[in-house]
Amino acid sequence: MSDMTNSGFIGHLIELRNRLIKALLSILVIFVSLVYFANDIYAFVAAPLVESLPANSTMIATDVTAPFFAPFKLTLFVSLFLAVPMILHQIWGFLAPGLYQHEKRMLMPILLSSILLFYGGIAFCYFVVMPIILGFFTAVGPDMMTLSPDISSYLGFILKLFFAFGVAFEIPVAIMLLCWSGVTTTESLAQKRPYIVVGVFVVAMFLTPPDVLSQTLLAVPMALLFELGLLLAKLYSRTPTPQDNNNE
């Protein structure tokens, strides 16, 4: 029995290793495909800032290596973001054999929704939040100041925002999983709504740059997504039927 248990455990470790390798290879393949367009990718991401800069102002590089490494680093993160479906697919492939049939039917839509919400959060950040934030910050400075943002500093700024909004938009999925697994209920979450809203603003404070505007632009969608998650959890959660139990 012990040998069979050890054999099964080693088999799971081997499968986990293989799936991790596949996930890393997917990132590498995407990166190799995009690295030639690294400068174009950076120009696209920097467009909201460039459009907000005053006349005759440009971005600068304070480090000799920054013009090479900043687009290179951004392309690597873009590759990681684009590989999210493949990464989640490998996670699903590892977990699915241990799930019941009704659990698979429950989790597959959640998996697809998590991918769409992650990309939706990044798109919301790029097309809605960044023009507002950058337009505000480039307009409030003293007239005697010449604004010339550093390309590396801007990269760190936008990557933090992209990650924050991508993760924050997963709130409905997180709520559905918590309710589905029995950790909590929609009624309990609804009763704790005032505390959760306060917590949302605290979380937004840590995920975004230290300014009230970006914190608010993240916290408000998070609060709305919390309400959406409650609604979906009420509609989607159900007790397994006898047919489900027979399929197990």
C-alpha positions as YAML, in Angstrom:
chain: A
units: angstrom
residues:
- id: 1
  name: MET
  ca: [0.00, 0.00, 0.00]
- id: 2
  name: SER
  ca: [2.83, 2.37, 0.89]
- id: 3
  name: ASP
  ca: [4.59, 1.70, -2.42]
- id: 4
  name: MET
  ca: [1.36, 2.38, -4.32]
- id: 5
  name: THR
  ca: [0.84, 5.62, -2.41]
- id: 6
  name: ASN
  ca: [4.40, 6.77, -3.10]
- id: 7
  name: SER
  ca: [4.05, 5.80, -6.76]
- id: 8
  name: GLY
  ca: [0.84, 7.83, -7.07]
- id: 9
  name: PHE
  ca: [2.41, 10.82, -5.34]
- id: 10
  name: ILE
  ca: [5.48, 10.71, -7.60]
- id: 11
  name: GLY
  ca: [3.18, 10.42, -10.61]
- id: 12
  name: HIS
  ca: [1.37, 13.60, -9.56]
- id: 13
  name: LEU
  ca: [4.68, 15.39, -9.11]
- id: 14
  name: ILE
  ca: [5.82, 14.33, -12.58]
- id: 15
  name: GLU
  ca: [2.55, 15.52, -14.12]
- id: 16
  name: LEU
  ca: [2.83, 18.83, -12.22]
- id: 17
  name: ARG
  ca: [6.38, 19.27, -13.51]
- id: 18
  name: ASN
  ca: [5.32, 18.57, -17.09]
- id: 19
  name: ARG
  ca: [2.46, 21.04, -16.90]
- id: 20
  name: LEU
  ca: [4.71, 23.71, -15.40]
- id: 21
  name: ILE
  ca: [7.16, 23.17, -18.26]
- id: 22
  name: LYS
  ca: [4.34, 23.52, -20.81]
- id: 23
  name: ALA
  ca: [3.17, 26.74, -19.15]
- id: 24
  name: LEU
  ca: [6.71, 28.18, -19.20]
- id: 25
  name: LEU
  ca: [7.19, 27.11, -22.80]
- id: 26
  name: SER
  ca: [3.99, 28.90, -23.79]
- id: 27
  name: ILE
  ca: [5.36, 32.11, -22.25]
- id: 28
  name: LEU
  ca: [8.69, 31.60, -24.04]
- id: 29
  name: VAL
  ca: [7.07, 30.98, -27.43]
- id: 30
  name: ILE
  ca: [4.93, 34.11, -27.14]
- id: 31
  name: PHE
  ca: [7.93, 36.14, -25.99]
- id: 32
  name: VAL
  ca: [10.10, 34.99, -28.91]
- id: 33
  name: SER
  ca: [7.26, 35.87, -31.28]
- id: 34
  name: LEU
  ca: [6.87, 39.37, -29.84]
- id: 35
  name: VAL
  ca: [10.41, 40.43, -28.95]
- id: 36
  name: TYR
  ca: [11.03, 41.81, -32.45]
- id: 37
  name: PHE
  ca: [8.13, 44.22, -31.85]
- id: 38
  name: ALA
  ca: [9.31, 45.25, -28.37]
- id: 39
  name: ASN
  ca: [9.68, 48.93, -29.23]
- id: 40
  name: ASP
  ca: [6.28, 49.02, -30.92]
- id: 41
  name: ILE
  ca: [4.67, 47.39, -27.88]
- id: 42
  name: TYR
  ca: [6.24, 49.95, -25.58]
- id: 43
  name: ALA
  ca: [5.10, 52.78, -27.86]
- id: 44
  name: PHE
  ca: [1.54, 51.44, -27.73]
- id: 45
  name: VAL
  ca: [1.55, 51.19, -23.94]
- id: 46
  name: ALA
  ca: [3.13, 54.62, -23.59]
- id: 47
  name: ALA
  ca: [0.61, 56.27, -25.95]
- id: 48
  name: PRO
  ca: [-1.76, 57.50, -23.16]
- id: 49
  name: LEU
  ca: [1.18, 59.26, -21.48]
- id: 50
  name: VAL
  ca: [2.64, 60.68, -24.70]
- id: 51
  name: GLU
  ca: [-0.76, 62.10, -25.66]
- id: 52
  name: SER
  ca: [-1.05, 63.79, -22.25]
- id: 53
  name: LEU
  ca: [2.40, 65.39, -22.28]
- id: 54
  name: PRO
  ca: [2.64, 69.12, -22.90]
- id: 55
  name: ALA
  ca: [3.95, 70.33, -26.23]
- id: 56
  name: ASN
  ca: [7.69, 69.82, -26.78]
- id: 57
  name: SER
  ca: [7.89, 67.31, -23.90]
- id: 58
  name: THR
  ca: [9.14, 63.78, -24.42]
- id: 59
  name: MET
  ca: [9.94, 60.71, -22.37]
- id: 60
  name: ILE
  ca: [13.56, 60.26, -21.31]
- id: 61
  name: ALA
  ca: [15.90, 57.46, -20.26]
- id: 62
  name: THR
  ca: [18.09, 58.18, -17.23]
- id: 63
  name: ASP
  ca: [19.93, 54.87, -17.58]
- id: 64
  name: VAL
  ca: [22.09, 53.98, -20.58]
- id: 65
  name: THR
  ca: [20.58, 50.49, -20.79]
- id: 66
  name: ALA
  ca: [16.96, 51.60, -20.26]
- id: 67
  name: PRO
  ca: [16.08, 52.05, -23.98]
- id: 68
  name: PHE
  ca: [16.83, 48.34, -24.47]
- id: 69
  name: PHE
  ca: [15.70, 46.77, -21.19]
- id: 70
  name: ALA
  ca: [12.44, 48.71, -20.69]
- id: 71
  name: PRO
  ca: [10.77, 47.45, -23.93]
- id: 72
  name: PHE
  ca: [12.36, 44.02, -23.36]
- id: 73
  name: LYS
  ca: [10.90, 43.79, -19.85]
- id: 74
  name: LEU
  ca: [7.50, 45.02, -21.00]
- id: 75
  name: THR
  ca: [7.42, 42.39, -23.77]
- id: 76
  name: LEU
  ca: [8.17, 39.69, -21.20]
- id: 77
  name: PHE
  ca: [5.24, 40.80, -19.04]
- id: 78
  name: VAL
  ca: [2.97, 41.04, -22.09]
- id: 79
  name: SER
  ca: [3.95, 37.47, -22.95]
- id: 80
  name: LEU
  ca: [3.03, 36.41, -19.42]
- id: 81
  name: PHE
  ca: [-0.34, 38.15, -19.65]
- id: 82
  name: LEU
  ca: [-1.09, 36.61, -23.05]
- id: 83
  name: ALA
  ca: [-0.11, 33.15, -21.78]
- id: 84
  name: VAL
  ca: [-2.67, 33.27, -18.97]
- id: 85
  name: PRO
  ca: [-5.19, 31.07, -20.87]
- id: 86
  name: MET
  ca: [-2.52, 28.43, -21.45]
- id: 87
  name: ILE
  ca: [-1.39, 28.60, -17.82]
- id: 88
  name: LEU
  ca: [-4.95, 28.21, -16.57]
- id: 89
  name: HIS
  ca: [-5.49, 25.39, -19.05]
- id: 90
  name: GLN
  ca: [-2.56, 23.52, -17.54]
- id: 91
  name: ILE
  ca: [-3.90, 24.13, -14.03]
- id: 92
  name: TRP
  ca: [-7.29, 22.83, -15.14]
- id: 93
  name: GLY
  ca: [-5.71, 19.76, -16.74]
- id: 94
  name: PHE
  ca: [-3.94, 18.97, -13.47]
- id: 95
  name: LEU
  ca: [-7.01, 19.43, -11.25]
- id: 96
  name: ALA
  ca: [-9.80, 18.11, -13.52]
- id: 97
  name: PRO
  ca: [-9.16, 14.35, -13.03]
- id: 98
  name: GLY
  ca: [-9.89, 14.73, -9.33]
- id: 99
  name: LEU
  ca: [-13.20, 16.55, -9.81]
- id: 100
  name: TYR
  ca: [-16.71, 15.17, -10.01]
- id: 101
  name: GLN
  ca: [-18.80, 15.71, -13.12]
- id: 102
  name: HIS
  ca: [-20.98, 18.43, -11.60]
- id: 103
  name: GLU
  ca: [-17.84, 20.17, -10.29]
- id: 104
  name: LYS
  ca: [-16.38, 20.21, -13.79]
- id: 105
  name: ARG
  ca: [-19.56, 21.73, -15.18]
- id: 106
  name: MET
  ca: [-19.40, 24.35, -12.43]
- id: 107
  name: LEU
  ca: [-15.75, 25.25, -12.75]
- id: 108
  name: MET
  ca: [-15.35, 25.37, -16.54]
- id: 109
  name: PRO
  ca: [-17.46, 28.54, -16.98]
- id: 110
  name: ILE
  ca: [-15.68, 30.06, -13.99]
- id: 111
  name: LEU
  ca: [-12.30, 29.31, -15.60]
- id: 112
  name: LEU
  ca: [-13.34, 30.98, -18.85]
- id: 113
  name: SER
  ca: [-14.84, 33.91, -16.97]
- id: 114
  name: SER
  ca: [-11.63, 34.42, -14.99]
- id: 115
  name: ILE
  ca: [-9.66, 34.74, -18.23]
- id: 116
  name: LEU
  ca: [-12.09, 37.24, -19.73]
- id: 117
  name: LEU
  ca: [-12.27, 39.26, -16.50]
- id: 118
  name: PHE
  ca: [-8.49, 39.42, -16.22]
- id: 119
  name: TYR
  ca: [-8.14, 40.81, -19.73]
- id: 120
  name: GLY
  ca: [-11.15, 43.04, -19.14]
- id: 121
  name: GLY
  ca: [-9.45, 44.56, -16.11]
- id: 122
  name: ILE
  ca: [-6.31, 45.34, -18.10]
- id: 123
  name: ALA
  ca: [-8.36, 46.81, -20.96]
- id: 124
  name: PHE
  ca: [-10.35, 48.95, -18.51]
- id: 125
  name: CYS
  ca: [-7.11, 50.20, -17.00]
- id: 126
  name: TYR
  ca: [-5.56, 51.07, -20.37]
- id: 127
  name: PHE
  ca: [-8.54, 52.65, -22.12]
- id: 128
  name: VAL
  ca: [-10.35, 54.28, -19.19]
- id: 129
  name: VAL
  ca: [-8.17, 54.69, -16.11]
- id: 130
  name: MET
  ca: [-4.80, 55.59, -17.59]
- id: 131
  name: PRO
  ca: [-6.02, 58.53, -19.75]
- id: 132
  name: ILE
  ca: [-7.79, 59.99, -16.69]
- id: 133
  name: ILE
  ca: [-4.88, 59.51, -14.30]
- id: 134
  name: LEU
  ca: [-2.16, 60.62, -16.71]
- id: 135
  name: GLY
  ca: [-4.19, 63.56, -17.97]
- id: 136
  name: PHE
  ca: [-4.71, 64.70, -14.39]
- id: 137
  name: PHE
  ca: [-1.07, 64.36, -13.29]
- id: 138
  name: THR
  ca: [0.35, 66.04, -16.38]
- id: 139
  name: ALA
  ca: [-2.00, 69.00, -15.98]
- id: 140
  name: VAL
  ca: [-1.60, 69.83, -12.28]
- id: 141
  name: GLY
  ca: [2.13, 70.57, -12.21]
- id: 142
  name: PRO
  ca: [3.61, 74.08, -11.94]
- id: 143
  name: ASP
  ca: [3.96, 75.99, -15.20]
- id: 144
  name: MET
  ca: [7.70, 76.37, -14.78]
- id: 145
  name: MET
  ca: [8.18, 72.61, -14.61]
- id: 146
  name: THR
  ca: [9.07, 70.58, -17.70]
- id: 147
  name: LEU
  ca: [7.61, 67.11, -17.50]
- id: 148
  name: SER
  ca: [9.87, 64.41, -18.97]
- id: 149
  name: PRO
  ca: [8.94, 61.01, -17.51]
- id: 150
  name: ASP
  ca: [11.57, 58.28, -17.32]
- id: 151
  name: ILE
  ca: [10.70, 55.22, -19.43]
- id: 152
  name: SER
  ca: [11.69, 52.76, -16.69]
- id: 153
  name: SER
  ca: [9.66, 54.55, -14.01]
- id: 154
  name: TYR
  ca: [6.65, 54.66, -16.30]
- id: 155
  name: LEU
  ca: [7.00, 50.94, -17.00]
- id: 156
  name: GLY
  ca: [6.90, 50.12, -13.29]
- id: 157
  name: PHE
  ca: [3.89, 52.41, -12.88]
- id: 158
  name: ILE
  ca: [1.79, 50.85, -15.64]
- id: 159
  name: LEU
  ca: [2.71, 47.25, -14.82]
- id: 160
  name: LYS
  ca: [1.56, 47.79, -11.26]
- id: 161
  name: LEU
  ca: [-1.73, 49.24, -12.53]
- id: 162
  name: PHE
  ca: [-2.27, 46.45, -15.07]
- id: 163
  name: PHE
  ca: [-1.69, 43.77, -12.46]
- id: 164
  name: ALA
  ca: [-3.90, 45.51, -9.90]
- id: 165
  name: PHE
  ca: [-6.85, 45.89, -12.26]
- id: 166
  name: GLY
  ca: [-6.42, 42.42, -13.76]
- id: 167
  name: VAL
  ca: [-6.53, 40.80, -10.32]
- id: 168
  name: ALA
  ca: [-9.27, 43.10, -9.00]
- id: 169
  name: PHE
  ca: [-11.59, 42.13, -11.83]
- id: 170
  name: GLU
  ca: [-11.44, 38.52, -10.59]
- id: 171
  name: ILE
  ca: [-13.61, 39.44, -7.60]
- id: 172
  name: PRO
  ca: [-16.84, 37.90, -9.03]
- id: 173
  name: VAL
  ca: [-15.01, 34.63, -9.67]
- id: 174
  name: ALA
  ca: [-13.54, 34.63, -6.17]
- id: 175
  name: ILE
  ca: [-16.96, 35.21, -4.61]
- id: 176
  name: MET
  ca: [-18.56, 32.43, -6.65]
- id: 177
  name: LEU
  ca: [-15.82, 29.99, -5.66]
- id: 178
  name: LEU
  ca: [-16.08, 30.91, -1.98]
- id: 179
  name: CYS
  ca: [-19.85, 30.45, -1.99]
- id: 180
  name: TRP
  ca: [-19.71, 27.29, -4.08]
- id: 181
  name: SER
  ca: [-17.11, 25.68, -1.80]
- id: 182
  name: GLY
  ca: [-19.13, 26.48, 1.31]
- id: 183
  name: VAL
  ca: [-16.57, 28.84, 2.86]
- id: 184
  name: THR
  ca: [-19.22, 31.56, 3.03]
- id: 185
  name: THR
  ca: [-22.67, 32.40, 1.73]
- id: 186
  name: THR
  ca: [-24.14, 35.28, -0.25]
- id: 187
  name: GLU
  ca: [-26.28, 36.23, 2.75]
- id: 188
  name: SER
  ca: [-23.22, 36.44, 4.99]
- id: 189
  name: LEU
  ca: [-21.31, 38.54, 2.45]
- id: 190
  name: ALA
  ca: [-24.28, 40.85, 1.99]
- id: 191
  name: GLN
  ca: [-24.45, 41.44, 5.74]
- id: 192
  name: LYS
  ca: [-20.74, 42.31, 5.78]
- id: 193
  name: ARG
  ca: [-21.08, 44.72, 2.83]
- id: 194
  name: PRO
  ca: [-20.08, 47.92, 4.76]
- id: 195
  name: TYR
  ca: [-16.88, 46.29, 6.04]
- id: 196
  name: ILE
  ca: [-16.09, 44.84, 2.62]
- id: 197
  name: VAL
  ca: [-16.44, 48.25, 0.95]
- id: 198
  name: VAL
  ca: [-14.01, 49.74, 3.46]
- id: 199
  name: GLY
  ca: [-11.68, 46.80, 2.88]
- id: 200
  name: VAL
  ca: [-11.90, 47.37, -0.89]
- id: 201
  name: PHE
  ca: [-10.55, 50.90, -0.49]
- id: 202
  name: VAL
  ca: [-7.77, 49.63, 1.80]
- id: 203
  name: VAL
  ca: [-6.77, 46.97, -0.75]
- id: 204
  name: ALA
  ca: [-6.86, 49.54, -3.55]
- id: 205
  name: MET
  ca: [-4.52, 51.71, -1.51]
- id: 206
  name: PHE
  ca: [-1.90, 48.95, -1.50]
- id: 207
  name: LEU
  ca: [-2.38, 47.84, -5.13]
- id: 208
  name: THR
  ca: [-2.19, 51.26, -6.78]
- id: 209
  name: PRO
  ca: [0.33, 54.11, -6.74]
- id: 210
  name: PRO
  ca: [0.04, 56.40, -3.68]
- id: 211
  name: ASP
  ca: [-2.59, 58.81, -4.97]
- id: 212
  name: VAL
  ca: [-6.28, 59.13, -4.19]
- id: 213
  name: LEU
  ca: [-7.39, 59.25, -7.83]
- id: 214
  name: SER
  ca: [-5.99, 55.89, -8.91]
- id: 215
  name: GLN
  ca: [-7.11, 54.30, -5.63]
- id: 216
  name: THR
  ca: [-10.66, 55.51, -6.19]
- id: 217
  name: LEU
  ca: [-10.68, 54.41, -9.84]
- id: 218
  name: LEU
  ca: [-9.77, 50.90, -8.67]
- id: 219
  name: ALA
  ca: [-11.90, 50.75, -5.53]
- id: 220
  name: VAL
  ca: [-15.17, 51.79, -7.19]
- id: 221
  name: PRO
  ca: [-15.04, 49.04, -9.88]
- id: 222
  name: MET
  ca: [-14.04, 46.55, -7.16]
- id: 223
  name: ALA
  ca: [-17.12, 47.46, -5.13]
- id: 224
  name: LEU
  ca: [-19.33, 47.09, -8.22]
- id: 225
  name: LEU
  ca: [-17.71, 43.76, -9.07]
- id: 226
  name: PHE
  ca: [-18.41, 42.60, -5.52]
- id: 227
  name: GLU
  ca: [-22.11, 43.27, -6.10]
- id: 228
  name: LEU
  ca: [-21.92, 41.45, -9.44]
- id: 229
  name: GLY
  ca: [-20.25, 38.50, -7.74]
- id: 230
  name: LEU
  ca: [-23.03, 38.31, -5.16]
- id: 231
  name: LEU
  ca: [-25.66, 38.35, -7.90]
- id: 232
  name: LEU
  ca: [-23.94, 35.64, -9.95]
- id: 233
  name: ALA
  ca: [-23.33, 33.49, -6.87]
- id: 234
  name: LYS
  ca: [-27.05, 33.60, -6.03]
- id: 235
  name: LEU
  ca: [-27.98, 32.64, -9.59]
- id: 236
  name: TYR
  ca: [-25.28, 30.05, -10.15]
- id: 237
  name: SER
  ca: [-25.05, 28.17, -6.86]
- id: 238
  name: ARG
  ca: [-27.25, 25.14, -6.47]
- id: 239
  name: THR
  ca: [-27.34, 21.80, -4.73]
- id: 240
  name: PRO
  ca: [-26.18, 18.86, -6.87]
- id: 241
  name: THR
  ca: [-29.08, 16.88, -8.26]
- id: 242
  name: PRO
  ca: [-29.41, 13.08, -8.00]
- id: 243
  name: GLN
  ca: [-28.43, 12.90, -11.66]
- id: 244
  name: ASP
  ca: [-25.16, 14.63, -10.82]
- id: 245
  name: ASN
  ca: [-24.52, 12.17, -8.01]
- id: 246
  name: ASN
  ca: [-25.18, 9.27, -10.38]
- id: 247
  name: ASN
  ca: [-22.64, 10.70, -12.84]
- id: 248
  name: GLU
  ca: [-20.05, 10.82, -10.12]
...
